[in-house]
XYZ file of N, CA and C in Angstrom:
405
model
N 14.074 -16.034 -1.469
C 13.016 -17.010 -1.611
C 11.673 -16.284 -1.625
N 10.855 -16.456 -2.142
C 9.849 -15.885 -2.319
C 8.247 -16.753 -1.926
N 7.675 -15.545 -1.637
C 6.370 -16.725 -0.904
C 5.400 -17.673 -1.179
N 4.806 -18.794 -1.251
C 4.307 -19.142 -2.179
C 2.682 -18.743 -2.475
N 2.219 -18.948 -3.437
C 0.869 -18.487 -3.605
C -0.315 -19.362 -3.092
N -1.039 -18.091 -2.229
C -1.804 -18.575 -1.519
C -3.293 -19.058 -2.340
N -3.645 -18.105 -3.284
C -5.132 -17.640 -3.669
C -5.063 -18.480 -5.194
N -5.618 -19.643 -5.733
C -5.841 -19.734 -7.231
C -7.024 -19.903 -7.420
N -6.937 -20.078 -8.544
C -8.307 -20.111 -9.631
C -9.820 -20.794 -8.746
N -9.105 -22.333 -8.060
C -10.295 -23.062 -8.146
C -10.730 -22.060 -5.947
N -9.889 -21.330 -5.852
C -10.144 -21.303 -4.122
C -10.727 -20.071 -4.446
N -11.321 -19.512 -5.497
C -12.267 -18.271 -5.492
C -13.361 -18.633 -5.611
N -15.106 -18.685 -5.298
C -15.980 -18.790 -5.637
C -17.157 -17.683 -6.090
N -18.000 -18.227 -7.148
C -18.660 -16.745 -7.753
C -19.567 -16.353 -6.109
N -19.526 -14.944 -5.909
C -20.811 -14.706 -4.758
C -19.677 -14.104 -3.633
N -18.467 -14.717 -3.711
C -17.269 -14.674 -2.292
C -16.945 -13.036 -2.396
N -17.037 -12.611 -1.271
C -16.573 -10.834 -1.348
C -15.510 -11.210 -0.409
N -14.753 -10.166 -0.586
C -12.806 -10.310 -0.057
C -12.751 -9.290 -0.084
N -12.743 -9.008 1.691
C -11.952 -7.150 2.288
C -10.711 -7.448 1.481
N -10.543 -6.154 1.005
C -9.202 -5.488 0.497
C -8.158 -4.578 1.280
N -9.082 -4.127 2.511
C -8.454 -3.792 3.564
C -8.256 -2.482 3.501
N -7.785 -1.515 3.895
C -8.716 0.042 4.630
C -7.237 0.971 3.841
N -7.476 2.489 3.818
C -6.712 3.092 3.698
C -7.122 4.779 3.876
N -6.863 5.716 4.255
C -7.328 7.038 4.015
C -5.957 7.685 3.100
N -6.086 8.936 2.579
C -5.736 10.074 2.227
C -5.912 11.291 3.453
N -4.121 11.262 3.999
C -4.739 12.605 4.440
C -4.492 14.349 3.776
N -4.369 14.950 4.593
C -4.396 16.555 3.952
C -3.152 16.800 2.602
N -2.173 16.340 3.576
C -0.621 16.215 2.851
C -0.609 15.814 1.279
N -1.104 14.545 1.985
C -1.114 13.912 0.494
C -2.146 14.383 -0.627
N -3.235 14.462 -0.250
C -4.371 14.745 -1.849
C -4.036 16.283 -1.700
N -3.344 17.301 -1.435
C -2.065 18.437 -1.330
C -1.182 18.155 -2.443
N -0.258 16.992 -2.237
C 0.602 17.295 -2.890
C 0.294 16.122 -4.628
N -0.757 15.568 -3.978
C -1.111 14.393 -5.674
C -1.839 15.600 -6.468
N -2.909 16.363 -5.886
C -3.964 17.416 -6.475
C -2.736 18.254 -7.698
N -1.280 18.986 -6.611
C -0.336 19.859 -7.180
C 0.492 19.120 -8.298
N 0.398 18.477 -7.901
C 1.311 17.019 -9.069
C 0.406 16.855 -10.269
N -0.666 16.010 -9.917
C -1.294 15.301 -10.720
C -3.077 16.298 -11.553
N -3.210 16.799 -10.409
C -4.886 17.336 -10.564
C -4.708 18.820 -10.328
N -3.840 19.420 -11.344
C -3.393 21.212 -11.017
C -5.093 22.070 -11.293
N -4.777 22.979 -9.976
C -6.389 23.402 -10.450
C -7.475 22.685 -9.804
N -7.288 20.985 -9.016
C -8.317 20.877 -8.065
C -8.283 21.887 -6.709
N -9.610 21.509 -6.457
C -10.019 22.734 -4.715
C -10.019 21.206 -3.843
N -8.947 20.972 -2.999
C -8.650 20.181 -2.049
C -9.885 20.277 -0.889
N -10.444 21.424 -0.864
C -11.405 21.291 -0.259
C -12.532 20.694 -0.775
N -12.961 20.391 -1.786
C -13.749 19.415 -2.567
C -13.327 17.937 -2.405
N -12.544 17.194 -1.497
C -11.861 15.880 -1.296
C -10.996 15.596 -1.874
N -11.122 14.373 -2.024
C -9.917 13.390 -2.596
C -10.456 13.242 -4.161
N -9.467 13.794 -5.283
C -10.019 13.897 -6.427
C -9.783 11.931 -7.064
N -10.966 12.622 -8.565
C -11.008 10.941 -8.535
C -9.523 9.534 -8.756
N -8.454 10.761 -9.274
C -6.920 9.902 -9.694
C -7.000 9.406 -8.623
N -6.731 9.972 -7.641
C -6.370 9.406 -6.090
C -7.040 8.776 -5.785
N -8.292 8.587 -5.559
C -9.126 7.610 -5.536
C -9.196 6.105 -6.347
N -8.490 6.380 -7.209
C -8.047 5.247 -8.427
C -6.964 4.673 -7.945
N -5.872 5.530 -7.842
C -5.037 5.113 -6.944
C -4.486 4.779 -6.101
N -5.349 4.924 -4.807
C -5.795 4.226 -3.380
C -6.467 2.823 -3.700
N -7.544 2.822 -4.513
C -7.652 1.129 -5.065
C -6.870 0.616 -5.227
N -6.129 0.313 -6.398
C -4.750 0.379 -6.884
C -3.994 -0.132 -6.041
N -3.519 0.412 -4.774
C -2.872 0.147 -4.153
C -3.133 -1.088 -3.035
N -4.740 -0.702 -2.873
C -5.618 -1.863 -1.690
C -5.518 -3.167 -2.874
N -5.572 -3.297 -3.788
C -5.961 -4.244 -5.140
C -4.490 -5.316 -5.096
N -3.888 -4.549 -5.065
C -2.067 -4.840 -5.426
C -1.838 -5.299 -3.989
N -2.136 -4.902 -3.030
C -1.303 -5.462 -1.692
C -2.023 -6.833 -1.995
N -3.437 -6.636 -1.450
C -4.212 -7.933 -1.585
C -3.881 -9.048 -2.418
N -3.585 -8.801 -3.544
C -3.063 -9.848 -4.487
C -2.164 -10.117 -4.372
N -0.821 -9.833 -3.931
C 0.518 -10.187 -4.327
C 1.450 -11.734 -3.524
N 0.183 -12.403 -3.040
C 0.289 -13.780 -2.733
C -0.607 -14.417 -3.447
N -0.993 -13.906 -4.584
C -2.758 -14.623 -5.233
C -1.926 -15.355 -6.987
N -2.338 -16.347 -6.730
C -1.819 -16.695 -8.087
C -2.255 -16.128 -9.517
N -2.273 -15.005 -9.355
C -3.000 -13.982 -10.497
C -1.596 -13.581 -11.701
N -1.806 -14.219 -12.692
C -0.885 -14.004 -13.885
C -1.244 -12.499 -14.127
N -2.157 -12.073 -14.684
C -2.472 -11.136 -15.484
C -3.655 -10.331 -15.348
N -4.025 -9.321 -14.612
C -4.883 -8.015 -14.880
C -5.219 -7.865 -16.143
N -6.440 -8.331 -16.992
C -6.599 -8.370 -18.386
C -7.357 -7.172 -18.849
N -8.133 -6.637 -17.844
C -8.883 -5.501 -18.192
C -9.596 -4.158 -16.360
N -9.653 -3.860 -16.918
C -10.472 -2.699 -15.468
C -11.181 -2.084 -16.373
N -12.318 -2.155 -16.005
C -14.084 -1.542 -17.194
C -14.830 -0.585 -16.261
N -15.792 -0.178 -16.423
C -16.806 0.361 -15.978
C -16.708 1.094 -14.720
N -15.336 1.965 -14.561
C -14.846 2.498 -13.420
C -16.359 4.074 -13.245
N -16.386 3.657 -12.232
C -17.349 4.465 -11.431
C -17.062 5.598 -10.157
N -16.950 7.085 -10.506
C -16.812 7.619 -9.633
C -17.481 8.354 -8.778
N -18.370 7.705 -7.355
C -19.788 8.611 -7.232
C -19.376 9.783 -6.246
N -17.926 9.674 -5.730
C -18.200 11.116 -4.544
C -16.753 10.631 -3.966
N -16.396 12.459 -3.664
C -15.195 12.532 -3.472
C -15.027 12.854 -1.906
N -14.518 11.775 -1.148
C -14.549 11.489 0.088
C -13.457 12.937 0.517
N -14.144 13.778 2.408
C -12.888 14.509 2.076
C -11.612 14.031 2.925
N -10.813 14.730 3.109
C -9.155 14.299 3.314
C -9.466 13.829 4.819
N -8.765 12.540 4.291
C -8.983 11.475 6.092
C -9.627 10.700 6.096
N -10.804 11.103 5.113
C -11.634 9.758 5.782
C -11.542 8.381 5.237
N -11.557 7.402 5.965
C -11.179 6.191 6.177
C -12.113 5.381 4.770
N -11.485 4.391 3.554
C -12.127 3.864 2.492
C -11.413 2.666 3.057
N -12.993 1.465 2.575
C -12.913 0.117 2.514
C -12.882 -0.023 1.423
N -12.121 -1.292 1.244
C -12.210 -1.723 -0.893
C -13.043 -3.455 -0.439
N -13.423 -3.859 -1.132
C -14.211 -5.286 -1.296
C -14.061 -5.513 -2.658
N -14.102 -6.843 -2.862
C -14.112 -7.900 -4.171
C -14.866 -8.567 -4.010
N -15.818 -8.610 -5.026
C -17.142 -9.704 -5.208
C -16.459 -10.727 -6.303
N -16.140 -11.575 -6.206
C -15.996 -12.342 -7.193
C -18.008 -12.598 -8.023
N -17.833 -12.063 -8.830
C -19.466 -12.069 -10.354
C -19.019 -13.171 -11.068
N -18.333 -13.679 -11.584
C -18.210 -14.904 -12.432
C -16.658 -15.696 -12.490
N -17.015 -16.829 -13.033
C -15.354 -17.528 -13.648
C -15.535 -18.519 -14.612
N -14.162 -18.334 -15.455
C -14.185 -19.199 -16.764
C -12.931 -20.003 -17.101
N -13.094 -20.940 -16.383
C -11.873 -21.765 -17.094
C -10.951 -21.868 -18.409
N -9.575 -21.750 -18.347
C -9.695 -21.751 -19.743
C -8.370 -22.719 -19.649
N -8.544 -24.022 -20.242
C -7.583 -24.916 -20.307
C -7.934 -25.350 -19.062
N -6.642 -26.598 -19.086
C -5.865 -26.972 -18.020
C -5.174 -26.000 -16.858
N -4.912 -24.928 -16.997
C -3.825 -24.688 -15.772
C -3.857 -23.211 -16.142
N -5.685 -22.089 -16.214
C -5.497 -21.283 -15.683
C -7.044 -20.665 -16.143
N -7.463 -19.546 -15.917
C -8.856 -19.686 -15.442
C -8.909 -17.742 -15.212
N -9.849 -17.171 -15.994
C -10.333 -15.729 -15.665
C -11.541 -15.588 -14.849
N -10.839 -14.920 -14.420
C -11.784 -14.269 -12.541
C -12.543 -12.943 -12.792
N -13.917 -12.764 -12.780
C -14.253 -11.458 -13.090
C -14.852 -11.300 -11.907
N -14.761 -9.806 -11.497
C -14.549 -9.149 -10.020
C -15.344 -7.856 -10.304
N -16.292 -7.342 -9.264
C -16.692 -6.171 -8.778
C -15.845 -5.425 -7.610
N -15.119 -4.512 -7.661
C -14.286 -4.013 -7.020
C -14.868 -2.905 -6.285
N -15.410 -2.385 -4.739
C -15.817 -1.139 -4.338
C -14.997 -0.702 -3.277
N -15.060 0.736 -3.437
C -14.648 1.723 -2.652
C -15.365 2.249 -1.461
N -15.559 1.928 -0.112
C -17.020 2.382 0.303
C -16.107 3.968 1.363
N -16.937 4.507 2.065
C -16.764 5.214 2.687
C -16.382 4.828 4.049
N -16.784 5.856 5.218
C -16.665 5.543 6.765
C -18.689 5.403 7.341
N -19.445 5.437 5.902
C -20.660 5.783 6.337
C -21.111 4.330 4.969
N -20.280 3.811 4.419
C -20.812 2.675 3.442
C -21.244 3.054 2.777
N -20.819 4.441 2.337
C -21.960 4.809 1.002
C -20.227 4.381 0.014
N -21.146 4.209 -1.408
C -19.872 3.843 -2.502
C -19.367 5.365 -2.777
N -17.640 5.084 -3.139
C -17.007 5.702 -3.608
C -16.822 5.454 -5.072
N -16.468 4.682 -4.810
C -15.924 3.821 -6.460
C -15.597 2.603 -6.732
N -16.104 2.274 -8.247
C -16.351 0.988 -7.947
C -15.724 -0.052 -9.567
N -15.689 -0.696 -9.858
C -14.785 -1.035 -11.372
C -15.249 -2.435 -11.552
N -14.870 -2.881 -12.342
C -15.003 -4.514 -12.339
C -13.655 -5.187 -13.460
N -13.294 -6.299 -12.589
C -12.111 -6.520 -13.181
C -12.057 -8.014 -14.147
N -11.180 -8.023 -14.665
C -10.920 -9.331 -15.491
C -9.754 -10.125 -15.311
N -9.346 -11.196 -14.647
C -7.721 -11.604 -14.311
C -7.762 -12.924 -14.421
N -6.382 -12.998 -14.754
C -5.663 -14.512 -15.056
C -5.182 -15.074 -14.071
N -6.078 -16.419 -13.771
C -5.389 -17.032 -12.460
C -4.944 -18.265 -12.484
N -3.552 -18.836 -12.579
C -3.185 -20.321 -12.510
C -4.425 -21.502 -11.699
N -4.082 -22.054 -12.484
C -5.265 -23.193 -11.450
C -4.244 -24.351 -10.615
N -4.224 -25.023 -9.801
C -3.509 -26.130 -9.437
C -3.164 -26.789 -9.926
């Protein structure tokens, strides 16, 4: 049985920011994503920007997966200002910036997505486009 959905179209409002909820990278890991994925990064320079994409990603996806969200239609204007180093603790937030009905029974959500630090300065930041059932 599966859970039902908590989050639609009409229970988002433009202006509403929504913790995405916390995550770090430690040594191990941006170690072994850098050797995998980013051959040739200096781990001592932080958490390179994939991983950083991909720590969203992951805060983005938990958060949603009770949200009546059909469809991820786009991710734009991805922003990478600084590469946090290994450990330290990133907040993600959602600004809901606009919404557009479309029909009867479903509705695109456009979203400012940030990455902040343990000091609130931005990491990274995107803005999204998604399909959300309406009631």
């Amino acid at each position: 049985m599966t859970e039902p959905l908590h989050v639609h179209y009409e229970d988002l409002s433009t202006g509403e920011v929504i913790p995405l909820g916390a995550c770090a990278a430690d040594g191990d890991m941006v170690a072994a994503f850098a050797e995998k994925f980013v051959p040739g990064w200096d781990v001592e320079g932080g958490a390179p920007d994939a991983l950083i994409y991909a720590l969203w990603s992951r805060l983005f996806g938990e958060k949603a997966r009770g949200w009546a969200q059909t469809k991820v239609l786009a991710i734009d204007g991805l922003r990478f200002m600084r590469n946090p180093p290994t450990g330290e603790l990133l907040r993600g937030r959602m600004t809901v910036m606009g919404k557009d009905p479309v029909g009867d029974d479903k509705g695109i959500v456009i979203a400012q997505h940030d990455l902040l630090d343990e000091g609130g300065r931005l990491v990274f930041s995107c803005l999204t486009r998604a399909v959300f059932a309406r009631r």
